[in-house]
CSV table of C-alpha atoms and ligand atoms in Angstrom, one decimal:
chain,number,residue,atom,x,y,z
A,153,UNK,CA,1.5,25.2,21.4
A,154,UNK,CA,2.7,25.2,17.8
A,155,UNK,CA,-0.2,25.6,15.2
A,156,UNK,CA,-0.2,22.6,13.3
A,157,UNK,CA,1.0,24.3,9.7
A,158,UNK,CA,4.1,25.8,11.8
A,159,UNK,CA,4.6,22.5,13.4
A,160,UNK,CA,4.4,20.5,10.5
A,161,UNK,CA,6.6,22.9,8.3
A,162,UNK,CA,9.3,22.7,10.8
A,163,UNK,CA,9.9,19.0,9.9
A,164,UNK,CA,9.2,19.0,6.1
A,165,UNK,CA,11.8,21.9,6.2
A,166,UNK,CA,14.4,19.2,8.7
A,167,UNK,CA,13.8,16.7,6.0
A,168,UNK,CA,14.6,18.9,3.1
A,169,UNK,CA,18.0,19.7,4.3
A,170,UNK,CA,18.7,16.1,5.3
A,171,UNK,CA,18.2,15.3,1.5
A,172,UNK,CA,15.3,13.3,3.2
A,173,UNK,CA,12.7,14.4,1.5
A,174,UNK,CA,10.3,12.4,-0.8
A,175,UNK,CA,8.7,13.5,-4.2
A,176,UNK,CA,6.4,11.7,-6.2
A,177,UNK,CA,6.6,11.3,-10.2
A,178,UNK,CA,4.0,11.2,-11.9
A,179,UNK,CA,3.4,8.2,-14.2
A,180,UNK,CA,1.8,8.4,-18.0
A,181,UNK,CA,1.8,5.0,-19.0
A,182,UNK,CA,2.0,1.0,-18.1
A,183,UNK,CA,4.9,-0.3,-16.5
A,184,UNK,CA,7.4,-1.8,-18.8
A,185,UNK,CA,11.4,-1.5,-19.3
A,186,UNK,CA,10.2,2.0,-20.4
A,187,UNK,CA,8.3,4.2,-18.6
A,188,UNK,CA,6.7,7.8,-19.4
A,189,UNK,CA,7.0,10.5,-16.6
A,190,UNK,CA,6.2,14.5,-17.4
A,191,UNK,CA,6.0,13.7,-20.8
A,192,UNK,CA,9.7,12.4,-21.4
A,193,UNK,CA,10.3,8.5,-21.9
A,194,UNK,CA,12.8,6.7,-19.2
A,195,UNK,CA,14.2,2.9,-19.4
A,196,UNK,CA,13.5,2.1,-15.2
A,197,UNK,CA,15.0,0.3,-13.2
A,198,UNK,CA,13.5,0.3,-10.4
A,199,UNK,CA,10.1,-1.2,-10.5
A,200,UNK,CA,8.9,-4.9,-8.8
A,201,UNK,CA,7.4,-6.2,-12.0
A,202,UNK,CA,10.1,-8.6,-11.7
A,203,UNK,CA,8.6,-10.4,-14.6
A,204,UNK,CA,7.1,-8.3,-17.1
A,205,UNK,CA,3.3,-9.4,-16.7
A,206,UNK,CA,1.9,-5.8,-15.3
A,207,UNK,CA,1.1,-5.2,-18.9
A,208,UNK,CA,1.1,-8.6,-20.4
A,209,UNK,CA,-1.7,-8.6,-23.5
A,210,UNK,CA,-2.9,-11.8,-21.7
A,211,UNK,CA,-3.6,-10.2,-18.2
A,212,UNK,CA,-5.2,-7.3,-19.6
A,213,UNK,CA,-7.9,-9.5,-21.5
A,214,UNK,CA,-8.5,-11.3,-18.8
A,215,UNK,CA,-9.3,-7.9,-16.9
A,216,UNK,CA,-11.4,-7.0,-19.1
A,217,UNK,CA,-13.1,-10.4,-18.8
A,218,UNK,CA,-13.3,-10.1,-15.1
A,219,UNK,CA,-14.9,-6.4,-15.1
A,220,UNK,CA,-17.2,-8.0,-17.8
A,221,UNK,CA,-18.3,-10.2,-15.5
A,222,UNK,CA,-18.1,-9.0,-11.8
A,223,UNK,CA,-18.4,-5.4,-12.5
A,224,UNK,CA,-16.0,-3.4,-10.9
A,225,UNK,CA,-16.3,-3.0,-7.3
A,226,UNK,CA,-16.9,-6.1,-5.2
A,227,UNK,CA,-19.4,-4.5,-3.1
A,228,UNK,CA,-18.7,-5.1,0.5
A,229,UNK,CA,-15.7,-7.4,2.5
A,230,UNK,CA,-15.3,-10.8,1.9
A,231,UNK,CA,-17.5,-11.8,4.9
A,232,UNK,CA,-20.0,-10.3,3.7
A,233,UNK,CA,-21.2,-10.4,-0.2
A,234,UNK,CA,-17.8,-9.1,-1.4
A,235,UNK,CA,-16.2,-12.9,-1.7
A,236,UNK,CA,-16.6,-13.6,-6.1
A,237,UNK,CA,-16.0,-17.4,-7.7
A,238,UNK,CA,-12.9,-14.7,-9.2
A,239,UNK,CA,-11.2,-14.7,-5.3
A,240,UNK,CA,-12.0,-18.0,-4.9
A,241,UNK,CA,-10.4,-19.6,-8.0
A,242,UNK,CA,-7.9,-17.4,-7.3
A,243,UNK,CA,-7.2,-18.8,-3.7
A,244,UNK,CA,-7.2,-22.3,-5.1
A,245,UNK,CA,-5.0,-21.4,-7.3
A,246,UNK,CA,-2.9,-19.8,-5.5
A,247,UNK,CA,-2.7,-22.6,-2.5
A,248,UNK,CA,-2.1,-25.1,-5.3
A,249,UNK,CA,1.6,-23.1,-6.3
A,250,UNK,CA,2.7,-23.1,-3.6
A,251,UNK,CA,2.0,-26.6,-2.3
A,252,UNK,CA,-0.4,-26.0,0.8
A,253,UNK,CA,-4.0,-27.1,1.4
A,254,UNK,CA,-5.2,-24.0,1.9
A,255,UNK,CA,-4.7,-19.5,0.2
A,256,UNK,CA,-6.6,-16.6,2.0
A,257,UNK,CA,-6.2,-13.4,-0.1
A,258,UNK,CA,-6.1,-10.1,0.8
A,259,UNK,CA,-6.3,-6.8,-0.5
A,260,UNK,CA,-2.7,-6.1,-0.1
A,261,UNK,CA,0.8,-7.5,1.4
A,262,UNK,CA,0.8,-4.4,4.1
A,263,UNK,CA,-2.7,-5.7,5.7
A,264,UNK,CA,-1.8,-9.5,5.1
A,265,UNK,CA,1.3,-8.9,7.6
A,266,UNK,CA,-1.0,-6.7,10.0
A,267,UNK,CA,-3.8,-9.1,9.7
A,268,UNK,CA,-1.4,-12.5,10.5
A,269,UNK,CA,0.8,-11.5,12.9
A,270,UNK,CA,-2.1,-9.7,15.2
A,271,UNK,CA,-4.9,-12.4,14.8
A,272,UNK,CA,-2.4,-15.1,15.6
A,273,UNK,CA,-0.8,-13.4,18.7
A,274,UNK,CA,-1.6,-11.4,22.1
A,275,UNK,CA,0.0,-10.1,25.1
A,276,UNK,CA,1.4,-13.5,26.6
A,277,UNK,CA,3.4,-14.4,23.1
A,278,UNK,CA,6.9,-13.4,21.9
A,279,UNK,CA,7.2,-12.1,17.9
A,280,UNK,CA,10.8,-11.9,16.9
A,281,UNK,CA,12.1,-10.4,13.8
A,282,UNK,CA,14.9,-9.9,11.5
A,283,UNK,CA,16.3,-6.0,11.9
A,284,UNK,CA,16.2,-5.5,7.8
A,285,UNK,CA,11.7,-6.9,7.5
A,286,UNK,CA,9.6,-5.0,6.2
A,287,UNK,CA,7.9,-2.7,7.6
A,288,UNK,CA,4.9,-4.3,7.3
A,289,UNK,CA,6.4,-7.0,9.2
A,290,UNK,CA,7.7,-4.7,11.8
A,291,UNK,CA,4.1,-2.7,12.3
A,292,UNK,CA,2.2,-6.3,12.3
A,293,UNK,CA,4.9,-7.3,15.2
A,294,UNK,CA,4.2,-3.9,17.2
A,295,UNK,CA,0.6,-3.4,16.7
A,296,UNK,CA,0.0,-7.3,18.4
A,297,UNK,CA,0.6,-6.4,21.8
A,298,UNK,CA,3.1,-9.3,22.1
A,299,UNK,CA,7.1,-8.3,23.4
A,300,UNK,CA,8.3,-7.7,20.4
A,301,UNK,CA,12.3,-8.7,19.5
A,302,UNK,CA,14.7,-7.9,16.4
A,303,UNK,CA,17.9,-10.0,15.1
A,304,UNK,CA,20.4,-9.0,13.9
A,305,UNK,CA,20.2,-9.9,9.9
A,306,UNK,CA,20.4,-13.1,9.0
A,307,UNK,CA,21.5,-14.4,12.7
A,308,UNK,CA,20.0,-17.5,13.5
A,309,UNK,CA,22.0,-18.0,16.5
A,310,UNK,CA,21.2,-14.3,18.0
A,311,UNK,CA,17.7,-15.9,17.1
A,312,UNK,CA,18.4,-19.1,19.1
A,313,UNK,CA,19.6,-17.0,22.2
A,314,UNK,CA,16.3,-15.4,22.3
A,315,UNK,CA,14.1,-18.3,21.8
A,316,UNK,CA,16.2,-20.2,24.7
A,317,UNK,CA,15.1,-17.6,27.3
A,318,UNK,CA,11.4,-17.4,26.4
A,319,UNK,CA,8.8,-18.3,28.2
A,320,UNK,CA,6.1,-17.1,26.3
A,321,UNK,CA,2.9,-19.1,25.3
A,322,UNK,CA,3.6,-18.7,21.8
A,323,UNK,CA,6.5,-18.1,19.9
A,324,UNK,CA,6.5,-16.5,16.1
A,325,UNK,CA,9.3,-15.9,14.0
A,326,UNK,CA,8.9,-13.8,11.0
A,327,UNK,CA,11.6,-12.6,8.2
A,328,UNK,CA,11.5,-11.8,5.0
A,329,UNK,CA,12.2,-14.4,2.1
A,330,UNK,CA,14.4,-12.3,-0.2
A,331,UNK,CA,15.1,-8.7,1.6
A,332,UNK,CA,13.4,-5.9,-0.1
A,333,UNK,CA,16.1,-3.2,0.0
A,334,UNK,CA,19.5,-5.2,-0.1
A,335,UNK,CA,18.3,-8.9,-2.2
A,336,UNK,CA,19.7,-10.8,-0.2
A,337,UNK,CA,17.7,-14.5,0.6
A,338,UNK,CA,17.1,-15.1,4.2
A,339,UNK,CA,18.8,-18.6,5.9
A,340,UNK,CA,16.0,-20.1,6.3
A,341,UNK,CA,16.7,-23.9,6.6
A,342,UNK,CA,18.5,-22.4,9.8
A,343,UNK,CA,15.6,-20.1,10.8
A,344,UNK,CA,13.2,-23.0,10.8
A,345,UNK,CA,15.9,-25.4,12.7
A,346,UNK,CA,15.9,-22.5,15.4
A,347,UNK,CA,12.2,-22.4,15.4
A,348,UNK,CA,11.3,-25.9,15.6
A,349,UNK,CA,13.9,-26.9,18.1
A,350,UNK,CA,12.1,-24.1,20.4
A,351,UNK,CA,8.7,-24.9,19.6
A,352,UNK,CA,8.2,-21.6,17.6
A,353,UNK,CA,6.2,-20.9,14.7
A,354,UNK,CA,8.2,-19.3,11.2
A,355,UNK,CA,6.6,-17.1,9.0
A,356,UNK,CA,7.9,-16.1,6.0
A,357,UNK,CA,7.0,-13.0,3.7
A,358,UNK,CA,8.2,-14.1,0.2
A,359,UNK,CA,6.9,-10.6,-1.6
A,360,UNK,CA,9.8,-10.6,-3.5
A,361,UNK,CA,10.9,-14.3,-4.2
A,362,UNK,CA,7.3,-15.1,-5.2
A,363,UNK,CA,7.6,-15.9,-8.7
A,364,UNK,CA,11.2,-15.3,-9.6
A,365,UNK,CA,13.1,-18.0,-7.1
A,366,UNK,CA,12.8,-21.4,-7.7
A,367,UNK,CA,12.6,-23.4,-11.2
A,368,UNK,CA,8.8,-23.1,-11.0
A,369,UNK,CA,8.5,-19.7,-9.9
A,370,UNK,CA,7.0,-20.9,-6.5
A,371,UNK,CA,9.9,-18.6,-4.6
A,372,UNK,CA,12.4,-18.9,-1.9
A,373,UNK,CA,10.9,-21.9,-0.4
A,374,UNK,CA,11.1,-24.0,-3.6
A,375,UNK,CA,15.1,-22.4,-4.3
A,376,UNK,CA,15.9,-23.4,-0.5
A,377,UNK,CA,13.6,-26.9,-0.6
A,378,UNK,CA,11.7,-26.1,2.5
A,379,UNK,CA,8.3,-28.1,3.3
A,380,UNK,CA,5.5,-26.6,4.9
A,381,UNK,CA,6.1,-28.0,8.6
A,382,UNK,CA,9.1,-25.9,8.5
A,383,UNK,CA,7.6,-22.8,7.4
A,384,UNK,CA,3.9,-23.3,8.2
A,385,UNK,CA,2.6,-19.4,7.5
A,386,UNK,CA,3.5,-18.2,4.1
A,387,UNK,CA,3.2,-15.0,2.7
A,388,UNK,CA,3.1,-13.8,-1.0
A,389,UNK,CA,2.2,-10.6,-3.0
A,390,UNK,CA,0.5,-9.9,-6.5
A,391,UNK,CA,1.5,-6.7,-6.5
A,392,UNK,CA,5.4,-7.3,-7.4
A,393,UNK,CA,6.5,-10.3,-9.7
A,394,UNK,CA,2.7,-11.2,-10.8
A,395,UNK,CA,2.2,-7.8,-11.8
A,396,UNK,CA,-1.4,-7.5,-10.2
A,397,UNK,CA,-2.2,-6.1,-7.2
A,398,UNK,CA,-3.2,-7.8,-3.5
A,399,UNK,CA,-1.3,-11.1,-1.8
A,400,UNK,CA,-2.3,-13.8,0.3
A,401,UNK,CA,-1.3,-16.4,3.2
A,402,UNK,CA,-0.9,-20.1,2.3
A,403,UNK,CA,-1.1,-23.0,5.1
A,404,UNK,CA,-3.3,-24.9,6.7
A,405,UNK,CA,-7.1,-25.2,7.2
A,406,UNK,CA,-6.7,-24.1,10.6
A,407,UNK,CA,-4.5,-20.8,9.8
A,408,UNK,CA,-6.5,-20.3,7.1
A,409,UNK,CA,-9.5,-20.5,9.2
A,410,UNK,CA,-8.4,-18.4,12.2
A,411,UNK,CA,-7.8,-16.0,9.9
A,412,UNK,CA,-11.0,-15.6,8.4
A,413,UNK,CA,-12.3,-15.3,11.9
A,414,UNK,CA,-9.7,-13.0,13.0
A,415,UNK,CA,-7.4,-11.2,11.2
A,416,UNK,CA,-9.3,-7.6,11.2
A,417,UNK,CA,-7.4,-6.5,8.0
A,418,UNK,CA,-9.3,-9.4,5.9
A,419,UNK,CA,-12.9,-8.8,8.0
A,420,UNK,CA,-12.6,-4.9,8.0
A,421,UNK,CA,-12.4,-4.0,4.3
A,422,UNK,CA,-14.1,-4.1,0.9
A,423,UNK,CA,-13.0,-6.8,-1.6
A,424,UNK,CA,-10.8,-5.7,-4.1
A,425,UNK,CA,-12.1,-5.7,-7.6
A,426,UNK,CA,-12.9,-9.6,-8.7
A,427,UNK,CA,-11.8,-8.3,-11.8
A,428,UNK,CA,-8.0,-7.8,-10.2
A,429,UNK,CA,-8.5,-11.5,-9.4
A,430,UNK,CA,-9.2,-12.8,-12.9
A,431,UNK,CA,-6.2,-11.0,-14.2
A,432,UNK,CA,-3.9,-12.3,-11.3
A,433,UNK,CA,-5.2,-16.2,-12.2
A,434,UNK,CA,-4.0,-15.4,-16.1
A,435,UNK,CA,-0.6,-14.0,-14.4
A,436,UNK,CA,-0.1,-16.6,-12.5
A,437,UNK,CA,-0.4,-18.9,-15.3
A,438,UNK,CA,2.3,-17.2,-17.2
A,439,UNK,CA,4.5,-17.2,-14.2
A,440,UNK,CA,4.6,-20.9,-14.1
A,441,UNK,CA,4.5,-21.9,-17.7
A,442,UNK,CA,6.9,-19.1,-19.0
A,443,UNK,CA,10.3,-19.9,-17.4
A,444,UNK,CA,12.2,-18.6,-19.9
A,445,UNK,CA,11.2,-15.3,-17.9
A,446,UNK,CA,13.3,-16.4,-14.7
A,447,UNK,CA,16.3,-17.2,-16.9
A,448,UNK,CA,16.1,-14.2,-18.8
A,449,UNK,CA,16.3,-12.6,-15.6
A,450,UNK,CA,18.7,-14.5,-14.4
A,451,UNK,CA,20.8,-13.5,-17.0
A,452,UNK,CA,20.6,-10.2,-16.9
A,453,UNK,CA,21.5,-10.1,-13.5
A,454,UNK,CA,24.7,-11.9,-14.2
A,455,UNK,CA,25.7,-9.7,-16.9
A,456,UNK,CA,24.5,-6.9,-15.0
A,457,UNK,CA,27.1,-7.5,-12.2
A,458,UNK,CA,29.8,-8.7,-14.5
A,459,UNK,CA,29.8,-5.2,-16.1
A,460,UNK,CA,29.4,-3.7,-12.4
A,461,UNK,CA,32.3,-5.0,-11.2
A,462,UNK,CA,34.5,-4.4,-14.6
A,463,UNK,CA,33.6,-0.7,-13.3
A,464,UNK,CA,34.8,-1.5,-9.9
A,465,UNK,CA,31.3,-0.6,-8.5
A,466,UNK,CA,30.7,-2.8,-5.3
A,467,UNK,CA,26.8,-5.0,-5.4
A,468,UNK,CA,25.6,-6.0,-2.6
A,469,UNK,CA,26.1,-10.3,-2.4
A,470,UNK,CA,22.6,-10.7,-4.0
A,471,UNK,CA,21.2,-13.1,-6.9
A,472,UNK,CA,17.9,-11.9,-6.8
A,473,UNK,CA,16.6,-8.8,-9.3
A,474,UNK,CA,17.4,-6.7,-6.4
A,475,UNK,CA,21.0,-5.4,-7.1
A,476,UNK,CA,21.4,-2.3,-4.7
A,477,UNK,CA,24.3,-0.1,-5.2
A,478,UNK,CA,25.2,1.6,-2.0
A,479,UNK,CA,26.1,4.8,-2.0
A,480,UNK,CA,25.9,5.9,2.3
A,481,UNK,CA,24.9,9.2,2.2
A,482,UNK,CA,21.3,10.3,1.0
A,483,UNK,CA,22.5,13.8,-0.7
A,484,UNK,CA,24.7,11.1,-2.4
A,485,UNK,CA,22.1,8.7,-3.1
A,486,UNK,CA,20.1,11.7,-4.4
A,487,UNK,CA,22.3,13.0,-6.8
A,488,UNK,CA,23.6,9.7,-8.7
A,489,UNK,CA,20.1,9.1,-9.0
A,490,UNK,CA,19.3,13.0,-10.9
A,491,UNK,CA,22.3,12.4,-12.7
A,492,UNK,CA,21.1,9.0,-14.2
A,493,UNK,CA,17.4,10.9,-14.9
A,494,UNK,CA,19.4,13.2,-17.4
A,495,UNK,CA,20.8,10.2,-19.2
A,496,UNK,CA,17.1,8.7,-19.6
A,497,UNK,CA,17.4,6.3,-16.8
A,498,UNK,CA,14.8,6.1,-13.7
A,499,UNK,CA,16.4,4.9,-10.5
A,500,UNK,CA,15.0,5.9,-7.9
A,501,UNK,CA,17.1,6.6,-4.2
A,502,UNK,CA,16.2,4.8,-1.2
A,503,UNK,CA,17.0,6.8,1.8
A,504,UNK,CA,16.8,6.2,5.3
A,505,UNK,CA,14.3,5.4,7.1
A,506,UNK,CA,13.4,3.0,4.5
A,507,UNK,CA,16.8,1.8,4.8
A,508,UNK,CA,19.4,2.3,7.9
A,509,UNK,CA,21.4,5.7,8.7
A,510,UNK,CA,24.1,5.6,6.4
A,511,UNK,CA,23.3,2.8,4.0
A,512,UNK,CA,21.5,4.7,1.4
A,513,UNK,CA,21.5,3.3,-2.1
A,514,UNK,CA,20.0,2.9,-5.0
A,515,UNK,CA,17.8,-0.2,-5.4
A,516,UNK,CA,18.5,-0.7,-9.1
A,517,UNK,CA,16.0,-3.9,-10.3
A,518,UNK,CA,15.3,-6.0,-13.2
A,519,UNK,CA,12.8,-7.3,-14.9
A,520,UNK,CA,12.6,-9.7,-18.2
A,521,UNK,CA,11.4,-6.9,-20.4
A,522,UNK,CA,14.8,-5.7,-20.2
A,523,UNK,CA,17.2,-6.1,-22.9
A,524,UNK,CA,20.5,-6.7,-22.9
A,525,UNK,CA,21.4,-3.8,-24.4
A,526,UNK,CA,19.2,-1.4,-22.2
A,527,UNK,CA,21.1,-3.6,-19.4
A,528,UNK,CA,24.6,-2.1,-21.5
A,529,UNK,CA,22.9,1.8,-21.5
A,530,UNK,CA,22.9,1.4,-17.6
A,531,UNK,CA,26.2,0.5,-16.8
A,532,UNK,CA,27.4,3.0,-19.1
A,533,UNK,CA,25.3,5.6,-17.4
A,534,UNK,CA,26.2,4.9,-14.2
A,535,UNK,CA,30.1,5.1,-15.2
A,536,UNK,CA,29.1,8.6,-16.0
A,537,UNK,CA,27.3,9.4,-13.1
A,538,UNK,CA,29.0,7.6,-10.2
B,73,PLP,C1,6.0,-4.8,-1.0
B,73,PLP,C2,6.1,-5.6,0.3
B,73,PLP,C3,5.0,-5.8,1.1
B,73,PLP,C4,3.7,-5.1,0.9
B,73,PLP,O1,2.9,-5.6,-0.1
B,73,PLP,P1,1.8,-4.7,-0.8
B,73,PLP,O2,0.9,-5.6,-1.5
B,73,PLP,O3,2.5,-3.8,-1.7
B,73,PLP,O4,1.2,-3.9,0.3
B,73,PLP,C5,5.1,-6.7,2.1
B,73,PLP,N1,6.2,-7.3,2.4
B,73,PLP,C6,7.3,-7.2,1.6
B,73,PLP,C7,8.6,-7.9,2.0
B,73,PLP,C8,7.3,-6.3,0.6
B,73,PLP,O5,8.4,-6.1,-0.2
């Protein structure tokens, strides 16, 4: 047998000469439209605060109001004395936006999906999927013990055909809202037809539509009008638009209560910080009252790909901040991305497996601390660099 160094340098080497191979930067300050890595300033694109409030004056006070407060560590899970009046305004909050009688938080979007997905299924169920979910998504579906099927993206009739030949005791459907990689929205008025015609239960993981879709900010459900009996597990993160950190499930008493019974990734684990909380209930305040965010977005995305395509560069079909260029190869992927770093722009390259063999790209995003100008300095960089 292999001693674990020489086995495990055998595969970091692989992934180095597949271009595979990840690297962290190292960060200085907040995020914003410019961010400081190794000492050098960079206008990014490519973070998820979608909206500008990760260092909004407002959600920093309140912060600092929270840790005033609570302290900083909650102490233990929320079961146990970990549960502040912070989480709990926060989940009543939270269920109000988004229209349902009932928010369960948790520390973050990974466990929520792990958390959901296992406590509401076993062995005798059926989870199917869209091929492009999250991972998350995808772990929470294999980790359940139920047969576990993919569709192709954005097929509800691939999704009918397998709904028609289950006999399973329950049925879950789960996709993404907006796609994380490609921005793209999923069908959902003819996901939750499929669903309901076979008695099957949709879920929806709106990480990335949260707060950016929908006059209101209240995501894809509000930009597609979708009530609650057709989507009746709803998923958002405060990590991404709201600028926080954490997300939560919205639905009814009984989810919401199962879940607190069940779900091992809510029962299993400290609190997060109630101070996080009390910061997320100031961002979330901004997200709905400030709309001019959402337009400003919106029309930076429009110039953005009205430029793009004046360059002849080919976007993805996409009307969310996620505007992925795709380049196919990761070397590709790898060097467009270096090349934009020595014109002072931060994109970062997606490569497989994040993203499927041959499809990788760079996820350029927006947020509405962007100008239009720093919007200009992009495409002009990646005329240069392309
Ligand atoms: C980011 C993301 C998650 C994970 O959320 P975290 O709070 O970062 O763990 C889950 N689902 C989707 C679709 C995401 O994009």
């Amino acid at each position: 047998m292999l001693s674990l160094s020489a086995a495990l340098k055998a595969d970091l080497e692989q992934r180095k000469a597949q271009s595979l191979y990840r690297y962290r930067k190292i960060i200085q300050g907040p995020q914003g439209s410019f961010i400081q890595v190794d000492d050098k300033k960079f206008l990014g694109f490519c973070s998820n605060n979608y909206l500008g409030l990760a260092n909004h004056p407002k959600v920093h006070t309140a912060f600092i109001q929270g840790a005033n407060q609570y302290g900083i560590g909650s102490g233990a899970a929320h079961l146990v004395t970990g549960h502040s009046q912070a989480h709990h305004d926060l989940e009543e909050a939270l269920a109000e936006f988004v229209n349902r009688p009932r928010a369960l938080l948790f520390s973050t979007g990974y466990m929520a999906n792990i958390g959901v997905i296992n406590a509401l299924l076993g062995r005798q169920d059926l989870v199917i999927e869209d091929r492009l979910n999250h991972a998350s998504l995808i772990d929470g579906g294999k980790f359940s013990g139920a047969e576990f099927k993919r569709y192709f993206h954005g097929d509800d009739s691939a999704l009918k055909n397998i709904l028609e030949s289950s006999i399973h005791r329950r049925k879950l459907v789960v996709t993404d809202g907006v796609f994380s990689m490609d921005g793209d929205i999923a069908p959902l008025v003819a996901l939750s037809t499929a669903a309901e015609q076979h008695n099957a239960w949709l879920m929806v993981d709106d990480a990335h539509g949260l707060g950016v879709l929908g006059d209101q900010g209240r995501g894809t459900l509000e930009y597609l009008k979708l009530s609650e009996n057709q989507v009746p597990i709803l998923i958002g993160t405060l990590g991404k638009a709201l600028g926080t950190f954490g997300a939560f499930v919205a639905g009814e008493e009984a989810l919401i209560e199962t879940l607190i019974q069940q779900a091992r990734t809510y029962i299993y684990t400290t609190a997060p910080p109630p101070a996080v909380a009390t910061a997320t209930l100031a961002s979330l305040q901004l997200t709905r009252s400030e709309s001019w965010r959402r337009e400003k977005l919106t029309f930076l995305i429009q110039h953005f790909r009205k430029g793009a395509a004046q360059l002849g560069l080919k976007l993805m079909d996409s009307i969310t901040p996620i505007q992925p260029l795709v380049v196919g190869n990761s070397e590709k992927a790898l060097e467009i991305s270096q090349s934009l770093l020595k014109r002072g722009i931060f994109v970062i390259p997606i490569r497989p497996p994040t993203v499927p063999q041959g499809t990788a790209r760079l996820r350029i995003t927006f947020t509405a601390d962007h100008t239009e100008e720093q919007v200009n300095q992009l495409l002009d960089s990646l005329a240069h660099s392309i």
